[in-house]
C-alpha cells in the first residue's frame, strides 16, 4: 500500500499509480509521440516507457526539483547542463530529452535494462570483462568535466565543497579504524596491531592530500547501465560535488546486489584490470577504506542486535551475516597494488573461510 506521508509524489497530485501513468502518458504524447507500450516502474521513481518505432524513454521523478528550483544547484538545470555537455563530447551518458519543472520529472534516452550492480549479481565473469570499458568511460567523463571546472564549480551542492570533503574524511578515517577492529573481533581474528591502525591513519592522511575533482555526488554500481552494443553508460548527474577520482571509481565498481534477495558484495576492481592506472596505489587505498567503512556499518548493526539491515545496505536481504562478514574479509585480503603498507594492512584479513563465500 502506498503511504502519502512517505511518497512526495502525493503532494504533486500523483500519489496514485494510475494518476502517475496517466500523467506520464499525456505528457509524453504531447512531447514525443504516442506511448504504445506499458509504463513500467523500473526502479524507485524511474519508469521505462515505450514509444512508437520501438523507442524507449526513461522518466525519473526528482524529489529535490522543487526544493532547489531557481538556485544554483537546481537539480533539473544541473543535470541538463551536465548531460548535454558530456553527450556533445561523446561520453557514454544518456541523451537529455526534457523536464517538467512543475512536477519534478526529467526524461532521458533509455540506454539499457541492467545496471552494473544487477549484472554483477547474475554473471560475475562477464562483468569483470567489461570493467576496462567502465574505467575508460569513467575517465572520459572525469576528464571532460574537469576541463570545464569553471563552468560547473558554482553548481556544487550544499556540503559538496572541498572543505566539506575534508571534514567528512576525518569521520571516514576513524570509522575505517573502528571497522578494522570490529571485523577482527566478529571473525575471531587477532586484533590488528597498533602499527596497522597507525598505517591506516597514514594512508587516509595521504589520500586527503590528493587533489579532489568535480563530478557526480552519487557514485555507485546502480548508476552505471550495461549496454552490450554501445558500452557502459553513466547516469545520475543532478548533484555535483568535489571528491577524489579514485574513490568514485572504487564505489562505482563495487556491486552490493541491492535488488537481489540473496545479493552479495562483488568487488570488481582487481590487479588484472587496473594495471594501466597510474594511481593504482591510491585506488587500492580507497578500496581498503571503503570496505572497512562498510564492515563498520555491518558490525555496528550486529553489535546493536539489529535484525534488519535495510538501513545499511538498502533493501537487500543477506541470508548469512557471517557470510557477509567473510566476504568483507576476503575482499580486504586481496590487494590491487604492490604498496607495502597497504599489503601489510590487507594481510590482517587473510583468512581461509571458503565455505562461506559464494564464488
CSV table of N, CA and C in Angstrom, one decimal, residues 126-186:
chain,number,residue,atom,x,y,z
A,126,UNK,N,31.4,-12.2,-16.8
A,126,UNK,CA,31.2,-11.3,-17.9
A,126,UNK,C,31.3,-9.8,-17.4
A,127,UNK,N,30.9,-9.6,-16.2
A,127,UNK,CA,31.0,-8.3,-15.6
A,127,UNK,C,32.5,-7.9,-15.5
A,128,UNK,N,33.3,-8.8,-15.0
A,128,UNK,CA,34.7,-8.5,-14.8
A,128,UNK,C,35.3,-8.1,-16.2
A,129,UNK,N,34.8,-8.7,-17.2
A,129,UNK,CA,35.4,-8.5,-18.6
A,129,UNK,C,35.1,-7.1,-19.1
A,130,UNK,N,34.0,-6.5,-18.6
A,130,UNK,CA,33.6,-5.1,-19.1
A,130,UNK,C,34.2,-4.0,-18.2
A,131,UNK,N,34.9,-4.4,-17.1
A,131,UNK,CA,35.4,-3.3,-16.2
A,131,UNK,C,36.4,-2.4,-17.0
A,132,UNK,N,37.3,-2.9,-17.8
A,132,UNK,CA,38.1,-1.9,-18.6
A,132,UNK,C,37.3,-0.9,-19.3
A,133,UNK,N,36.2,-1.3,-19.9
A,133,UNK,CA,35.3,-0.3,-20.6
A,133,UNK,C,34.7,0.7,-19.7
A,134,UNK,N,34.3,0.2,-18.5
A,134,UNK,CA,33.7,1.0,-17.4
A,134,UNK,C,34.8,2.1,-17.0
A,135,UNK,N,36.0,1.6,-16.8
A,135,UNK,CA,37.1,2.6,-16.4
A,135,UNK,C,37.3,3.6,-17.5
A,136,UNK,N,37.3,3.2,-18.8
A,136,UNK,CA,37.6,4.1,-19.9
A,136,UNK,C,36.4,5.1,-20.0
A,137,UNK,N,35.2,4.7,-19.8
A,137,UNK,CA,34.1,5.6,-19.9
A,137,UNK,C,34.1,6.6,-18.7
A,138,UNK,N,34.5,6.1,-17.6
A,138,UNK,CA,34.6,7.0,-16.4
A,138,UNK,C,35.7,8.0,-16.6
A,139,UNK,N,36.8,7.6,-17.1
A,139,UNK,CA,37.9,8.5,-17.3
A,139,UNK,C,37.5,9.6,-18.3
A,140,UNK,N,36.8,9.3,-19.3
A,140,UNK,CA,36.4,10.3,-20.3
A,140,UNK,C,35.4,11.3,-19.6
A,141,UNK,N,34.5,10.9,-18.8
A,141,UNK,CA,33.6,11.8,-18.1
A,141,UNK,C,34.4,12.7,-17.1
A,142,UNK,N,35.3,12.1,-16.4
A,142,UNK,CA,36.1,12.8,-15.4
A,142,UNK,C,36.9,13.9,-16.1
A,143,UNK,N,37.6,13.5,-17.2
A,143,UNK,CA,38.5,14.4,-17.9
A,143,UNK,C,37.7,15.6,-18.4
A,144,UNK,N,36.6,15.3,-19.1
A,144,UNK,CA,35.8,16.4,-19.7
A,144,UNK,C,35.2,17.3,-18.7
A,145,UNK,N,34.7,16.8,-17.6
A,145,UNK,CA,34.1,17.6,-16.6
A,145,UNK,C,35.1,18.6,-16.0
A,146,UNK,N,36.3,18.0,-15.8
A,146,UNK,CA,37.4,18.8,-15.1
A,146,UNK,C,38.2,19.7,-16.0
A,147,UNK,N,37.9,19.6,-17.3
A,147,UNK,CA,38.4,20.6,-18.2
A,147,UNK,C,37.5,21.8,-18.2
A,148,UNK,N,36.3,21.6,-17.7
A,148,UNK,CA,35.3,22.7,-17.6
A,148,UNK,C,34.9,23.0,-16.2
A,149,UNK,N,35.9,23.0,-15.3
A,149,UNK,CA,35.6,23.2,-13.9
A,149,UNK,C,34.9,24.6,-13.7
A,150,UNK,N,35.4,25.6,-14.4
A,150,UNK,CA,34.8,26.9,-14.3
A,150,UNK,C,33.3,27.0,-14.7
A,151,UNK,N,32.9,26.1,-15.5
A,151,UNK,CA,31.5,26.0,-15.9
A,151,UNK,C,30.6,25.4,-14.9
A,152,UNK,N,31.2,24.5,-14.1
A,152,UNK,CA,30.4,23.7,-13.2
A,152,UNK,C,30.6,23.9,-11.7
A,153,UNK,N,31.7,24.5,-11.3
A,153,UNK,CA,32.0,24.6,-9.9
A,153,UNK,C,31.0,25.3,-9.1
A,154,UNK,N,30.3,26.3,-9.7
A,154,UNK,CA,29.3,27.0,-9.0
A,154,UNK,C,28.0,26.2,-8.8
A,155,UNK,N,27.9,25.1,-9.4
A,155,UNK,CA,26.7,24.2,-9.3
A,155,UNK,C,26.9,23.1,-8.2
A,156,UNK,N,28.0,23.1,-7.5
A,156,UNK,CA,28.2,22.1,-6.5
A,156,UNK,C,27.1,22.2,-5.4
A,157,UNK,N,26.7,21.1,-4.9
A,157,UNK,CA,25.6,21.0,-3.9
A,157,UNK,C,26.1,21.6,-2.6
A,158,UNK,N,25.1,21.9,-1.7
A,158,UNK,CA,25.5,22.3,-0.3
A,158,UNK,C,26.2,21.1,0.3
A,159,UNK,N,27.2,21.3,1.0
A,159,UNK,CA,28.0,20.3,1.7
A,159,UNK,C,28.8,19.5,0.7
A,160,UNK,N,29.0,20.0,-0.5
A,160,UNK,CA,29.8,19.3,-1.5
A,160,UNK,C,31.1,20.0,-1.9
A,161,UNK,N,31.5,21.0,-1.0
A,161,UNK,CA,32.7,21.7,-1.3
A,161,UNK,C,34.0,20.9,-0.9
A,162,UNK,N,35.1,21.4,-1.2
A,162,UNK,CA,36.4,20.7,-0.9
A,162,UNK,C,36.5,20.7,0.7
A,163,UNK,N,36.2,21.8,1.3
A,163,UNK,CA,36.3,21.8,2.8
A,163,UNK,C,35.4,20.8,3.4
A,164,UNK,N,34.2,20.6,2.9
A,164,UNK,CA,33.2,19.6,3.4
A,164,UNK,C,33.8,18.2,3.2
A,165,UNK,N,34.4,18.0,2.1
A,165,UNK,CA,35.0,16.6,1.8
A,165,UNK,C,36.0,16.3,2.9
A,166,UNK,N,36.9,17.3,3.2
A,166,UNK,CA,38.0,17.0,4.2
A,166,UNK,C,37.4,16.8,5.6
A,167,UNK,N,36.4,17.6,5.9
A,167,UNK,CA,35.7,17.4,7.2
A,167,UNK,C,35.1,16.0,7.3
A,168,UNK,N,34.4,15.6,6.3
A,168,UNK,CA,33.8,14.3,6.3
A,168,UNK,C,34.8,13.1,6.3
A,169,UNK,N,36.0,13.4,5.7
A,169,UNK,CA,37.0,12.4,5.6
A,169,UNK,C,37.6,12.0,7.0
A,170,UNK,N,37.6,13.0,7.9
A,170,UNK,CA,38.1,12.7,9.2
A,170,UNK,C,37.2,11.6,9.9
A,171,UNK,N,35.9,11.7,9.6
A,171,UNK,CA,34.9,10.7,10.2
A,171,UNK,C,35.1,9.4,9.5
A,172,UNK,N,35.3,9.4,8.2
A,172,UNK,CA,35.6,8.2,7.4
A,172,UNK,C,36.8,7.5,7.9
A,173,UNK,N,37.9,8.2,8.2
A,173,UNK,CA,39.1,7.7,8.7
A,173,UNK,C,38.9,6.9,10.1
A,174,UNK,N,38.2,7.6,11.0
A,174,UNK,CA,38.0,7.0,12.3
A,174,UNK,C,37.1,5.7,12.2
A,175,UNK,N,36.1,5.8,11.3
A,175,UNK,CA,35.2,4.7,11.1
A,175,UNK,C,36.0,3.5,10.5
A,176,UNK,N,36.9,3.8,9.6
A,176,UNK,CA,37.8,2.7,9.0
A,176,UNK,C,38.6,2.0,10.1
A,177,UNK,N,39.2,2.7,11.0
A,177,UNK,CA,39.9,2.1,12.0
A,177,UNK,C,39.1,1.3,13.0
A,178,UNK,N,37.9,1.8,13.3
A,178,UNK,CA,37.0,1.1,14.2
A,178,UNK,C,36.5,-0.2,13.4
A,179,UNK,N,36.2,0.0,12.1
A,179,UNK,CA,35.8,-1.2,11.3
A,179,UNK,C,36.8,-2.3,11.3
A,180,UNK,N,38.1,-1.9,11.2
A,180,UNK,CA,39.2,-3.0,11.2
A,180,UNK,C,39.1,-3.8,12.5
A,181,UNK,N,39.0,-3.1,13.6
A,181,UNK,CA,39.0,-3.8,14.9
A,181,UNK,C,37.7,-4.6,15.1
A,182,UNK,N,36.6,-4.0,14.7
A,182,UNK,CA,35.3,-4.7,14.8
A,182,UNK,C,35.2,-5.9,14.0
A,183,UNK,N,35.7,-5.9,12.7
A,183,UNK,CA,35.7,-7.0,11.8
A,183,UNK,C,36.5,-8.1,12.4
A,184,UNK,N,37.7,-7.8,12.9
A,184,UNK,CA,38.6,-8.8,13.5
A,184,UNK,C,37.9,-9.5,14.7
A,185,UNK,N,37.2,-8.6,15.5
A,185,UNK,CA,36.5,-9.2,16.7
A,185,UNK,C,35.4,-10.1,16.3
A,186,UNK,N,34.6,-9.8,15.3
A,186,UNK,CA,33.5,-10.6,15.0
A,186,UNK,C,33.9,-11.9,14.3
